[in-house]
PDB file of C-alpha atoms in Angstrom:
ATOM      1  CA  UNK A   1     -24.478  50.195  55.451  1.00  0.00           C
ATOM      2  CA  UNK A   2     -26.363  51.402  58.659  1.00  0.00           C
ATOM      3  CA  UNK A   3     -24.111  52.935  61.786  1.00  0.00           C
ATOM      4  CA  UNK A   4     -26.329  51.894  64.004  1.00  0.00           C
ATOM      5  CA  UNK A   5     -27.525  48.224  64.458  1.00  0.00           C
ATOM      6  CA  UNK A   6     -30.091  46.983  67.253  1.00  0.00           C
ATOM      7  CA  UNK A   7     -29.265  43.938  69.826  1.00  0.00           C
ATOM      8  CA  UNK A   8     -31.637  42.414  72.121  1.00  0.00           C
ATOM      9  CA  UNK A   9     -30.856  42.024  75.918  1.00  0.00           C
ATOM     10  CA  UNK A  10     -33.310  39.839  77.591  1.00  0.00           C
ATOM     11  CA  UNK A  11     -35.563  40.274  75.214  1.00  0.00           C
ATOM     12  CA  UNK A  12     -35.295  44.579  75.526  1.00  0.00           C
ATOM     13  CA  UNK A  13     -34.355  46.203  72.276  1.00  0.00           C
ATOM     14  CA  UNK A  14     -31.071  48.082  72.505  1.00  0.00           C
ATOM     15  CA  UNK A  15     -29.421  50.776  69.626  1.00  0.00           C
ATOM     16  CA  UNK A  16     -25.681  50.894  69.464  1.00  0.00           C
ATOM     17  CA  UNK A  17     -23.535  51.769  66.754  1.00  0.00           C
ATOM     18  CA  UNK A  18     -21.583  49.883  65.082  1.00  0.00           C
ATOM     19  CA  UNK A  19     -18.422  48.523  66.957  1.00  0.00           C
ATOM     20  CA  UNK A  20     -20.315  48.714  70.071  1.00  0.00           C
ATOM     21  CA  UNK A  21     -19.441  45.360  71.869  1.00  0.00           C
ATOM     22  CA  UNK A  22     -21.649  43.479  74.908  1.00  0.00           C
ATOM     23  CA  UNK A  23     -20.591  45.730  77.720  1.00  0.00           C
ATOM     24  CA  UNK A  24     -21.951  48.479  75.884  1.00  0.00           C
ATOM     25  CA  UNK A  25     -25.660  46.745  75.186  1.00  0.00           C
ATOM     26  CA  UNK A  26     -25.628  45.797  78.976  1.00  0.00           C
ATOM     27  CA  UNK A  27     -25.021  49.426  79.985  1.00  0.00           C
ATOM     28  CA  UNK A  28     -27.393  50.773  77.087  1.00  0.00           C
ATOM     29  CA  UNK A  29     -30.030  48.215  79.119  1.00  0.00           C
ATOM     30  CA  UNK A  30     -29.412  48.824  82.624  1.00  0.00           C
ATOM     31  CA  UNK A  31     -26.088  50.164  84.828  1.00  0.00           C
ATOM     32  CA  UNK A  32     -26.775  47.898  87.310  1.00  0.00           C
ATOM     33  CA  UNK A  33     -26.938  45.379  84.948  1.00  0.00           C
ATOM     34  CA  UNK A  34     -23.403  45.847  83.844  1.00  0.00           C
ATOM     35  CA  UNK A  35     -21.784  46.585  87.278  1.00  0.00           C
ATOM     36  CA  UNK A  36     -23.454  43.011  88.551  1.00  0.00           C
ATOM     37  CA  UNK A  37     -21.383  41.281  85.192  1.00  0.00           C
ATOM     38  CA  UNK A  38     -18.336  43.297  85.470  1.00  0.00           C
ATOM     39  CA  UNK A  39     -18.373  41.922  89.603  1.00  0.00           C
ATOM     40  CA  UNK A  40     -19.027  38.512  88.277  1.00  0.00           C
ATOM     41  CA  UNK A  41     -22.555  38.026  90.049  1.00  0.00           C
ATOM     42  CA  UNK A  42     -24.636  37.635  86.296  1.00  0.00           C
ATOM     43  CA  UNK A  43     -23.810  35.280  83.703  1.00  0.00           C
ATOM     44  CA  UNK A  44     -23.997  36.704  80.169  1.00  0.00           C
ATOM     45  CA  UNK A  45     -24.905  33.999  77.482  1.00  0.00           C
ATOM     46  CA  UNK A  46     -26.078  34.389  73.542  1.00  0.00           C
ATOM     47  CA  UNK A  47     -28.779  32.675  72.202  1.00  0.00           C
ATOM     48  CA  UNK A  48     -27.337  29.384  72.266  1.00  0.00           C
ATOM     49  CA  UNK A  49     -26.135  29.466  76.170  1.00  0.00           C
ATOM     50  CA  UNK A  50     -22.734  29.885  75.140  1.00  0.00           C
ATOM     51  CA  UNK A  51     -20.699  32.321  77.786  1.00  0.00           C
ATOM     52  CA  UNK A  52     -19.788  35.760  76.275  1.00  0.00           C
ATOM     53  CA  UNK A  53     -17.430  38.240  77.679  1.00  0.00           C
ATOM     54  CA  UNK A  54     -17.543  41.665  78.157  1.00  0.00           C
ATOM     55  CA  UNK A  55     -16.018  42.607  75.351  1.00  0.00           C
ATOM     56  CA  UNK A  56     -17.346  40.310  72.602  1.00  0.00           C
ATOM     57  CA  UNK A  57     -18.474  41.880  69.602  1.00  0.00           C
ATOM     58  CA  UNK A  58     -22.135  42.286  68.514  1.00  0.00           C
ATOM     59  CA  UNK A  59     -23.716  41.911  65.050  1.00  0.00           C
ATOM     60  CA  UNK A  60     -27.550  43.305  63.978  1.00  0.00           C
ATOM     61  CA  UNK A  61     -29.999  41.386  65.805  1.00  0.00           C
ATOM     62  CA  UNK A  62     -27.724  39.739  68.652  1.00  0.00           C
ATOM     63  CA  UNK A  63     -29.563  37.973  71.225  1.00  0.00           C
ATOM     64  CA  UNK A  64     -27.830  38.445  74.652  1.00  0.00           C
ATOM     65  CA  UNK A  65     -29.355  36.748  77.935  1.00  0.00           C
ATOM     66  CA  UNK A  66     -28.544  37.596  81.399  1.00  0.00           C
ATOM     67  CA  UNK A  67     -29.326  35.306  84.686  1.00  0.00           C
ATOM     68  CA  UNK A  68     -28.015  34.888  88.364  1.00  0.00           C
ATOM     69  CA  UNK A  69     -25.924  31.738  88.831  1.00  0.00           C
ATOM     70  CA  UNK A  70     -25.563  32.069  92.216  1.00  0.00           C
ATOM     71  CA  UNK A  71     -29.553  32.793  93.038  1.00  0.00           C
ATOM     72  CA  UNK A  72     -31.997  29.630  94.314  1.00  0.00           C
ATOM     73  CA  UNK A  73     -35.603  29.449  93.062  1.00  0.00           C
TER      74      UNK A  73
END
């Protein structure tokens, strides 16, 4: 079995290793990225819209989707 394992965050391949949870991928993808979750401005949603937190764990291939609740069109 591989260490590492790759994770998608909005749409941007990310490689962690193994154990590696969401917080992780979201700083892997962009500090600013993770500092706007951890304050609560972006919501952080899987494939399927469901809500994740910070520290959910991640499996090869995880889809993980990022958006602005609080931002009009």
């Amino acid at each position: 079995m591989s260490e590492k394992i790759e994770v998608f965050v909005n749409g941007r391949k990310i490689g962690l290793y193994q154990g590696m949870n969401v917080k992780h991928a979201l700083i892997a993808c962009d500090q600013r990225l993770y500092a706007a979750a951890l304050a609560g401005r972006v919501r952080v949603e899987d494939e399927n819209g469901f809500l994740l937190g910070l520290e959910g764990a991640l499996a090869d291939g995880s889809k993980i989707f990022t958006s602005y609740p609080d931002r009009q069109p």
